[in-house]
Coordinates of C-alpha atoms in Angstrom, one line a residue:
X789 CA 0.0 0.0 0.0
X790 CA 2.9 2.7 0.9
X791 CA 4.6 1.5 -2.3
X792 CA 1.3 1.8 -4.0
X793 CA 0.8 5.5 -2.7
X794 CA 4.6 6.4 -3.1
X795 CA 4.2 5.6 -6.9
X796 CA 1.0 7.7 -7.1
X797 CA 2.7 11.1 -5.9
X798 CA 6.1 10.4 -7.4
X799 CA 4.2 10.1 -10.6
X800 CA 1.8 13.3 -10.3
X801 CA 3.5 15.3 -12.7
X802 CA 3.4 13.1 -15.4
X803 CA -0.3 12.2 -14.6
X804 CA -0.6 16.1 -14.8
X805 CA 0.5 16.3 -18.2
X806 CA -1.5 12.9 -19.1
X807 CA -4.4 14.6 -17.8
X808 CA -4.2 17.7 -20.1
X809 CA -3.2 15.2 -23.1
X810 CA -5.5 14.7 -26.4
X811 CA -8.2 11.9 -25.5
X812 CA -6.4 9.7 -28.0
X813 CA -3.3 9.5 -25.2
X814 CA -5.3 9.5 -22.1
X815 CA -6.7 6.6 -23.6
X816 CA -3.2 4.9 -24.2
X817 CA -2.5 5.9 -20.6
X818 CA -5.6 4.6 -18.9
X819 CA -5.1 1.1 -21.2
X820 CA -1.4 0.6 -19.8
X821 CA -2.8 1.3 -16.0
X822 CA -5.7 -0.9 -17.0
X823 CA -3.0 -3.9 -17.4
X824 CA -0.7 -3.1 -14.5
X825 CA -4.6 -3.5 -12.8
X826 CA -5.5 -6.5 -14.1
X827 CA -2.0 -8.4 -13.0
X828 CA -1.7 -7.0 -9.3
X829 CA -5.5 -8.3 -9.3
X830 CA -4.7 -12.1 -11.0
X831 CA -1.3 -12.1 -8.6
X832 CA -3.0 -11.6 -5.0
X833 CA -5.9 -13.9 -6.3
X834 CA -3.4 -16.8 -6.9
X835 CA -2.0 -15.6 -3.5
X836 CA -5.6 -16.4 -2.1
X837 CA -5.4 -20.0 -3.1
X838 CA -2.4 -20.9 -1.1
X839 CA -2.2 -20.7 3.0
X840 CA 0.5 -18.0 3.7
X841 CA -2.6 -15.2 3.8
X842 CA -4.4 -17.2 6.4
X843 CA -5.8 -14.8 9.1
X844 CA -8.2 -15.7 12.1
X845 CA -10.7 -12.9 12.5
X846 CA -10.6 -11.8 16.1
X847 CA -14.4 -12.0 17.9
X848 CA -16.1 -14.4 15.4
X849 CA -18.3 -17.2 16.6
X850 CA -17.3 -19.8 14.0
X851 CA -13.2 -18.8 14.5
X852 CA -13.7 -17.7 9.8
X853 CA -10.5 -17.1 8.4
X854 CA -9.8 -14.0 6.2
X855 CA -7.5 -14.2 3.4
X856 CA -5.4 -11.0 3.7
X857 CA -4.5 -11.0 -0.1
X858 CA -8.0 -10.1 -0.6
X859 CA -8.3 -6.7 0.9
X860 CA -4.3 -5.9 0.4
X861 CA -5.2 -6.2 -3.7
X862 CA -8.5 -4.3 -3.4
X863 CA -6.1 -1.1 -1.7
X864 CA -3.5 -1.8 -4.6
X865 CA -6.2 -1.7 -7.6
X866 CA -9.5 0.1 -6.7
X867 CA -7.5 4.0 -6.1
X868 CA -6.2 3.0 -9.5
X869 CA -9.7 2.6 -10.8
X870 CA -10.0 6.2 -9.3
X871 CA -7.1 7.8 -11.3
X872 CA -8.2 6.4 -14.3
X873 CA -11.7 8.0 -14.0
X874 CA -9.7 11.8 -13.8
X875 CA -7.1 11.2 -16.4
X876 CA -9.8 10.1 -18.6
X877 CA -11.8 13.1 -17.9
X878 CA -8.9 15.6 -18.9
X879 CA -8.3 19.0 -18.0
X880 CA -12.3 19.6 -17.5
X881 CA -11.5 17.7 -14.0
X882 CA -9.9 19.8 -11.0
X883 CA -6.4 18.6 -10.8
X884 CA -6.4 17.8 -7.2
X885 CA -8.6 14.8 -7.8
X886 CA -5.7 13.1 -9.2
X887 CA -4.7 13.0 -5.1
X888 CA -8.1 13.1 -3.7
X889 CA -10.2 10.4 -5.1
X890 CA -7.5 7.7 -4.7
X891 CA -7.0 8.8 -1.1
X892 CA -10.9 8.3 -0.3
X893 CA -10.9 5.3 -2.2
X894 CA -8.1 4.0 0.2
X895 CA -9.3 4.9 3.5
X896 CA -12.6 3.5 2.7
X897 CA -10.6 0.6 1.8
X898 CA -8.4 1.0 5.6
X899 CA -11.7 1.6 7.6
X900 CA -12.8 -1.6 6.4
X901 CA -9.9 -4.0 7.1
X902 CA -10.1 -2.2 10.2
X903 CA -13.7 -3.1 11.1
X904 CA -12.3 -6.8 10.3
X905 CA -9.7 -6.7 12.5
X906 CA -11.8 -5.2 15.9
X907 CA -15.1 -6.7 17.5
X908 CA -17.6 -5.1 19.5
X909 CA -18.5 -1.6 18.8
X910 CA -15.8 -0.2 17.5
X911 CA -16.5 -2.2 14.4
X912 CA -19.7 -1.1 13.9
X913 CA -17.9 3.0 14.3
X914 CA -15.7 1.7 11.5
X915 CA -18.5 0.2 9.2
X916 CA -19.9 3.6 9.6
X917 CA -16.8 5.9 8.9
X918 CA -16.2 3.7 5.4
X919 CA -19.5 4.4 4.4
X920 CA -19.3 7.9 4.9
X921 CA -16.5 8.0 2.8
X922 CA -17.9 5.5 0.3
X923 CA -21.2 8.2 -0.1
X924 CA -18.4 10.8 -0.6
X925 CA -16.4 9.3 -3.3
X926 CA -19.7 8.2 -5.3
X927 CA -20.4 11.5 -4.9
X928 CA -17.4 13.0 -6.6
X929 CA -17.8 10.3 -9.2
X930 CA -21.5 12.0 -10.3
X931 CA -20.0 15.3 -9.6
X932 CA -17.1 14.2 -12.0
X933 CA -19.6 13.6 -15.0
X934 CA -21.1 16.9 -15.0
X935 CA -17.9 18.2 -14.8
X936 CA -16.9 16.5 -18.1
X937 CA -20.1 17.8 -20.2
X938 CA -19.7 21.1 -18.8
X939 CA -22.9 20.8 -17.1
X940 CA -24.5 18.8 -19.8
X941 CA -25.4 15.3 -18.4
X942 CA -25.4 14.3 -14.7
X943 CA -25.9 11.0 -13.0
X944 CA -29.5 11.0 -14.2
X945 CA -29.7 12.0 -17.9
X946 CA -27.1 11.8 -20.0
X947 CA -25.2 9.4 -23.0
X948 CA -21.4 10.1 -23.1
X949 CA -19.5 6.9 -22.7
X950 CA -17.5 8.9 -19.7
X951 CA -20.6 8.9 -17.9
X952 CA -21.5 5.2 -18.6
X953 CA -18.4 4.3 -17.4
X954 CA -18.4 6.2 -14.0
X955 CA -22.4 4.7 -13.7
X956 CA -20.8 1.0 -14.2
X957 CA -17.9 1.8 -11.7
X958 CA -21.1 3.4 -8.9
X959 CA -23.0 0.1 -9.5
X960 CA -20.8 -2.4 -9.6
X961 CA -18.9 -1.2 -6.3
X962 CA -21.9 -0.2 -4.1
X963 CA -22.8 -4.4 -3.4
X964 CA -19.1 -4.8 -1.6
X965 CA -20.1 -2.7 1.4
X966 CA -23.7 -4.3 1.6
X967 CA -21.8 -7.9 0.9
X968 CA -19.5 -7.0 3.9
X969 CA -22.3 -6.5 6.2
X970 CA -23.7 -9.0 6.0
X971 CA -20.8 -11.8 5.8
X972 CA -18.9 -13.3 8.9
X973 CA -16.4 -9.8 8.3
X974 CA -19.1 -7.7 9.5
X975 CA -22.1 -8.4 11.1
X976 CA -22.3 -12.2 10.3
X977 CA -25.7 -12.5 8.8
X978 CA -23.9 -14.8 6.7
X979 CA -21.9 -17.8 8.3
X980 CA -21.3 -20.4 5.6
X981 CA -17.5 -19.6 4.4
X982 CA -17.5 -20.5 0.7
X983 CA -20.3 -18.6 -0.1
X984 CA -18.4 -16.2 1.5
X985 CA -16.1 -16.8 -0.3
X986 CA -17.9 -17.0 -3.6
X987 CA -19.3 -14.1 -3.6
X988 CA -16.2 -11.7 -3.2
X989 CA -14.8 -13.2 -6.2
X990 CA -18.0 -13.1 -8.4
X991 CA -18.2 -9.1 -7.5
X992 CA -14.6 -8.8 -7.9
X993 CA -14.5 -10.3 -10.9
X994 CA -17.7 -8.1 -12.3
X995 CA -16.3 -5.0 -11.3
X996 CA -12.8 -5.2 -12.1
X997 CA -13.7 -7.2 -15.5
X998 CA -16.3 -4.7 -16.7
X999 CA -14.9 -1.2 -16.0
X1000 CA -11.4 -2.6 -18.0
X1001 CA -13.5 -3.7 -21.0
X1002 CA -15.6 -0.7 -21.2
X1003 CA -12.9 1.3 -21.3
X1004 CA -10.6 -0.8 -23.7
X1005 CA -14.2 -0.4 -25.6
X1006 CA -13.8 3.5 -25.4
X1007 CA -10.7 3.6 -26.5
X1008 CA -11.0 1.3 -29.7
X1009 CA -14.1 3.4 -30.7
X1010 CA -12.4 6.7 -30.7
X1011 CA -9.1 5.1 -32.0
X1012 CA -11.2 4.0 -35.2
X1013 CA -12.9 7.4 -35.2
X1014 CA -9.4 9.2 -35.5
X1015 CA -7.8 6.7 -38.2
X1016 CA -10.8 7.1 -40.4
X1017 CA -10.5 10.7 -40.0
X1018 CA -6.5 10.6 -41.2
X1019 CA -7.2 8.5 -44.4
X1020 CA -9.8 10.9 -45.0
X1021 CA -7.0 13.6 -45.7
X1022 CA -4.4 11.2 -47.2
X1023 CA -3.0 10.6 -43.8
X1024 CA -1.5 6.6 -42.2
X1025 CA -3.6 5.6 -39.6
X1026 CA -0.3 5.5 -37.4
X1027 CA 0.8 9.4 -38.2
X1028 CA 0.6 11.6 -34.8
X1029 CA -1.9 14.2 -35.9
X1030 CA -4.4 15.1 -32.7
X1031 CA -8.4 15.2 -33.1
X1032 CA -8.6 18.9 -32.7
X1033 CA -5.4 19.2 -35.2
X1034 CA -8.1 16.9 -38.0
X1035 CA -11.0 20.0 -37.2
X1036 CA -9.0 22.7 -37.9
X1037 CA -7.3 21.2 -41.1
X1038 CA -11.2 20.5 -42.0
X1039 CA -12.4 23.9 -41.3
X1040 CA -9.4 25.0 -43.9
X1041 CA -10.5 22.6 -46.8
X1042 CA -14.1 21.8 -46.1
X1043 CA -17.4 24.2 -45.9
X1044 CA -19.7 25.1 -43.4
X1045 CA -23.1 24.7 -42.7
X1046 CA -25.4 21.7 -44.5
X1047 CA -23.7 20.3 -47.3
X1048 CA -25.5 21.3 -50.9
X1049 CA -25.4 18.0 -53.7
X1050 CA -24.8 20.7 -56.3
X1051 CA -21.8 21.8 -55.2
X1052 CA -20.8 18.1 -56.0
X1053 CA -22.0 17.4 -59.3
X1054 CA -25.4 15.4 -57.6
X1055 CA -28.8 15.3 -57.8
X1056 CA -28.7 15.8 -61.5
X1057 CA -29.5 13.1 -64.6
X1058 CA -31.3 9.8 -64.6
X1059 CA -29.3 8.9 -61.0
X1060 CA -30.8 11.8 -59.2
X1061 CA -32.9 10.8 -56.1
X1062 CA -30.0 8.0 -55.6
X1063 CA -27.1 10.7 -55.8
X1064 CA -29.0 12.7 -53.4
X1065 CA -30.0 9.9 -51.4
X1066 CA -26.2 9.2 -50.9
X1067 CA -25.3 12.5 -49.8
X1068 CA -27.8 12.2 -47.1
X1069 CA -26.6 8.9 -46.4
X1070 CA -22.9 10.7 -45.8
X1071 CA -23.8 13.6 -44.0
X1072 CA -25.9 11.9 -41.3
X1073 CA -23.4 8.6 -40.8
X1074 CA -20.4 11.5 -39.6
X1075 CA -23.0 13.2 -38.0
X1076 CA -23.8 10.1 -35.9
X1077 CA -19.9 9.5 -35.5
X1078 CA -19.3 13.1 -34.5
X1079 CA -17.3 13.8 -37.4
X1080 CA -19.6 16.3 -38.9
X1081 CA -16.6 18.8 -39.6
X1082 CA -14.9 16.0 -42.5
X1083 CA -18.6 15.4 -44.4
X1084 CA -17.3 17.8 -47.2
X1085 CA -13.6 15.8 -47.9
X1086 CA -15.7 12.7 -47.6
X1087 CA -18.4 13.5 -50.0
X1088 CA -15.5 14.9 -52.3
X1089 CA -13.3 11.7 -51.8
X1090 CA -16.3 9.5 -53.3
X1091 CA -17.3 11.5 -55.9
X1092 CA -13.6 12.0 -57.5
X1093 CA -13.8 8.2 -57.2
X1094 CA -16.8 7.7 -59.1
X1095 CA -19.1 6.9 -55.7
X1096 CA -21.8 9.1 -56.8
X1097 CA -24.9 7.1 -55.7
X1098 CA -26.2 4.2 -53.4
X1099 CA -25.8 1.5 -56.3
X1100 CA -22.0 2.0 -56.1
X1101 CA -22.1 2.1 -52.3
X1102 CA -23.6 -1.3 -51.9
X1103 CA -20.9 -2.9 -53.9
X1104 CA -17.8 -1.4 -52.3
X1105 CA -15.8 -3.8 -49.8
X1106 CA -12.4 -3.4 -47.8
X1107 CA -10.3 -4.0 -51.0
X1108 CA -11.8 -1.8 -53.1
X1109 CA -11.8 1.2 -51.0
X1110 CA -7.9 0.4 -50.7
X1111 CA -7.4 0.8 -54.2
X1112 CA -10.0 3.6 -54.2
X1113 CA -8.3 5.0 -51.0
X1114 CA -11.3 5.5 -49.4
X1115 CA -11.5 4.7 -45.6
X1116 CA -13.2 1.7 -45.1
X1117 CA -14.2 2.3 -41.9
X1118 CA -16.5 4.9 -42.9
X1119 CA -17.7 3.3 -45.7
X1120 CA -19.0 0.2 -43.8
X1121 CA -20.5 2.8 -41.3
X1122 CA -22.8 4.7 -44.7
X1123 CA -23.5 1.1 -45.8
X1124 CA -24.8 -0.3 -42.4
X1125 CA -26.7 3.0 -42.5
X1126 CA -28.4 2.6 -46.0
X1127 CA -29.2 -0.9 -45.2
X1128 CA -31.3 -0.1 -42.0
X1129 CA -33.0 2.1 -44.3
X1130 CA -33.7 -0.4 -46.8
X1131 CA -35.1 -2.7 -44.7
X1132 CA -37.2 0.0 -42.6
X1133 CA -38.8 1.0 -45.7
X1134 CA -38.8 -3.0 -46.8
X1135 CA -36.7 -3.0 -50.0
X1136 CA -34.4 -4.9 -48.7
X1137 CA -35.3 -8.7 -50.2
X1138 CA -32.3 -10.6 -50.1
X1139 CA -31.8 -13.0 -52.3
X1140 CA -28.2 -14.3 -54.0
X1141 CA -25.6 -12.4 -55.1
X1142 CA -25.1 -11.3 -58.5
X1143 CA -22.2 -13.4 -60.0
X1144 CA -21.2 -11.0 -62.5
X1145 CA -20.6 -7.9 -60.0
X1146 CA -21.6 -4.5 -62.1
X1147 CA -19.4 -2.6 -59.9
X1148 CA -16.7 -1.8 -62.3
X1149 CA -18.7 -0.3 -64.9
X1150 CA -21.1 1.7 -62.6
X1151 CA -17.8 2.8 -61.5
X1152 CA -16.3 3.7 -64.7
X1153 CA -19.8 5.7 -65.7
X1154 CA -20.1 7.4 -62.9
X1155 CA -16.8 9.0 -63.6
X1156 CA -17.4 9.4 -67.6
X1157 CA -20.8 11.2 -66.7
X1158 CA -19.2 13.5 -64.0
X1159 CA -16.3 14.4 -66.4
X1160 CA -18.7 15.4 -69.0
X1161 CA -20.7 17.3 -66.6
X1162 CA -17.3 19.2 -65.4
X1163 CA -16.2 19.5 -69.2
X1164 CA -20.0 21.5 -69.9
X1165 CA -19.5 23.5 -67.2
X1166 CA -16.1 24.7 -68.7
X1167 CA -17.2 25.3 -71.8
X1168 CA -19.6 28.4 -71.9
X1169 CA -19.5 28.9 -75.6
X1170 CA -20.7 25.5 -76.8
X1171 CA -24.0 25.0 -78.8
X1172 CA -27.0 25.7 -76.8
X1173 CA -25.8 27.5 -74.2
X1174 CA -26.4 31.4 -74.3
X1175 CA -23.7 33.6 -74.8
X1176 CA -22.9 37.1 -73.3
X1177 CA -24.3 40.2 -75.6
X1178 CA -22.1 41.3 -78.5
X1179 CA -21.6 45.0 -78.8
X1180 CA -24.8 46.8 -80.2
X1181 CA -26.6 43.7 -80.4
X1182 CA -29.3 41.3 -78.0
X1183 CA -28.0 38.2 -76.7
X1184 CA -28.3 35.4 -79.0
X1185 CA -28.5 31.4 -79.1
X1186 CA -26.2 29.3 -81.3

């Protein structure tokens, strides 16, 4: 535990900077702590199986033996748990929470193995003090979601991930206290020993186990987000370019606003309600993402390819938007899209798959019809397109 604690304040400064990092690197952070979590927790529950933790509970009836490993890896993981919750938060987070939600989380932790270790009523003065501080640190973990939606969400209403995250970590933490309470370790409702037992490691496992993979969840969602967002400007998935530096080389290429078909070359011709059906299709798919900001490069991206309507979309697939360089990622995101739509509006029939796929010469078309379109538009003076006014004369037709 003091090695634990040492490493926490010796660390501060570079949890300070983590803290005020993109969320792409507090992400990368909270995943390494996430491991160093999951193998002090696998090390003190191998630990349990063997005697050397053996400890005889002072003041029982039935003489139940506590192994110590249990409570020693809760004070070594669950502050952790803590500091991952402010680092993920970022900047938005007072920095002295970094110190101060660990520190409840421990003497919560301390004021139970205490109420273990005494009988009488000074246990029952412990059990109280640890739930004080228990009611505390929940607190700060609502407090910690409005804090992070700048007043947007709370406890109650809400839909960021952060705030899922600290709800899972609230319920899946409040059972230990009312589990202790009523086991042999506190007021020995329960007596029988491997139910005990049983049911620290079921919560333990639910807790720990959850809160890691819906934050390894978090972190592969955005990480996708970002890399789709890099091939969209011609960028490897791997090259260090921030979310907020992807906005600002958007708001340099791309327009603001709704995004106008026209200004792409669709919603013209025989293709019409599918060109503008696709552009829809785009526009609300980074919407949903929250990538609003790179509709325009997207919608040009397809169009320079020759991805001009929903027909094409269906038959793209991973390998053809590499040699398109499109990102697939966003692709499969649009298609998923256009087949809930499809099937909503029951168009979607099934059936086999075409054996001779038409995707290559819709392709090609696509491209020949926008090329002409691009070629008319550059060309004022051809036949049937009026021409300015000649000196001393009315504008004519040819």
């Amino acid at each position: 535990m003091v090695l634990a604690m040492w490493l926490i304040f010796a660390n501060n400064s570079k949890v300070a900077v983590a803290q005020k990092a993109p969320l792409e690197q507090r992400h990368n952070i909270c995943a390494t702590i996430s491991t160093a979590v999951a193998l002090f927790s696998g090390f003190f529950n191998i630990l349990q199986l063997t005697a050397i933790d053996d400890f005889d509970l002072p003041g029982r009836a039935n003489n139940f033996t506590l192994n110590l490993s249990r409570p020693i890896e809760w004070i070594l993981t669950c502050p952790i748990m803590q500091l991952k919750l402010v680092v993920l938060a970022g900047s938005r987070v007072p920095s002295y929470r970094r110190f101060m939600m660990p520190l409840i989380s421990v003497s919560v932790l301390l004021c139970g193995t205490a109420s273990m270790f005494t009988g009488d009523a000074l246990r029952f003065a412990w059990y109280g003090f640890g739930l004080c501080l228990a009611s505390i640190m929940f607190f700060h973990n609502a407090l910690q979601i409005k804090e992070n939606s700048e007043g947007e969400e709370s406890l109650f209403h809400g839909d960021s991930d952060y705030r899922k995250l600290s709800i899972l970590l609230i319920v899946t933490w409040f059972p230990f206290p009312m589990w202790f309470s009523l086991s042999v370790e506190g007021f020995g409702v329960i007596t029988d020993p491997f139910l005990i037992e049983m049911g620290w490691v079921v919560l333990n496992i639910v807790s720990k186990f959850t809160f890691i993979i819906w934050m390894q969840r978090m972190k592969m969602v955005h990480q996708r987000k970002i890399e789709s967002a890099r091939e969209l400007y011609g960028l490897s998935p791997s090259d260090e370019m921030t979310e907020e530096d992807l906005k600002k080389r958007a708001a340099t290429s791309g327009i603001s606003g709704g995004i106008n078909p026209e200004n792409y070359g669709l919603g013209q011709g025989e293709e019409a309600d599918s060109e503008l059906k696709l552009a829809e299709l785009v526009a609300e798919t980074l919407v949903t993402l929250g990538m609003s900001s790179h509709t325009d490069r997207m919608l040009r991206l397809m169009v320079d390819n020759g991805v001009t309507n929903t027909a094409v979309l269906e038959r793209l697939n991973q390998e053809r938007c590499m040699e398109l360089n499109l990102p697939w990622a966003l692709i499969e995101s649009t298609q998923r899209r256009w087949t809930a739509e499809k099937m909503n509006m029951g168009q979607d029939k099934g059936g086999s798959i075409e054996k001779e796929d038409p995707f290559k010469k819709l392709l090609d078309a696509n491209k020949e019809r926008m090329t002409g379109k691009n070629l008319m538009n550059a060309l004022p003076g051809m036949p049937g397109i009026n021409t300015p006014p000649v000196a001393g004369a009315g504008g004519t037709t040819w």
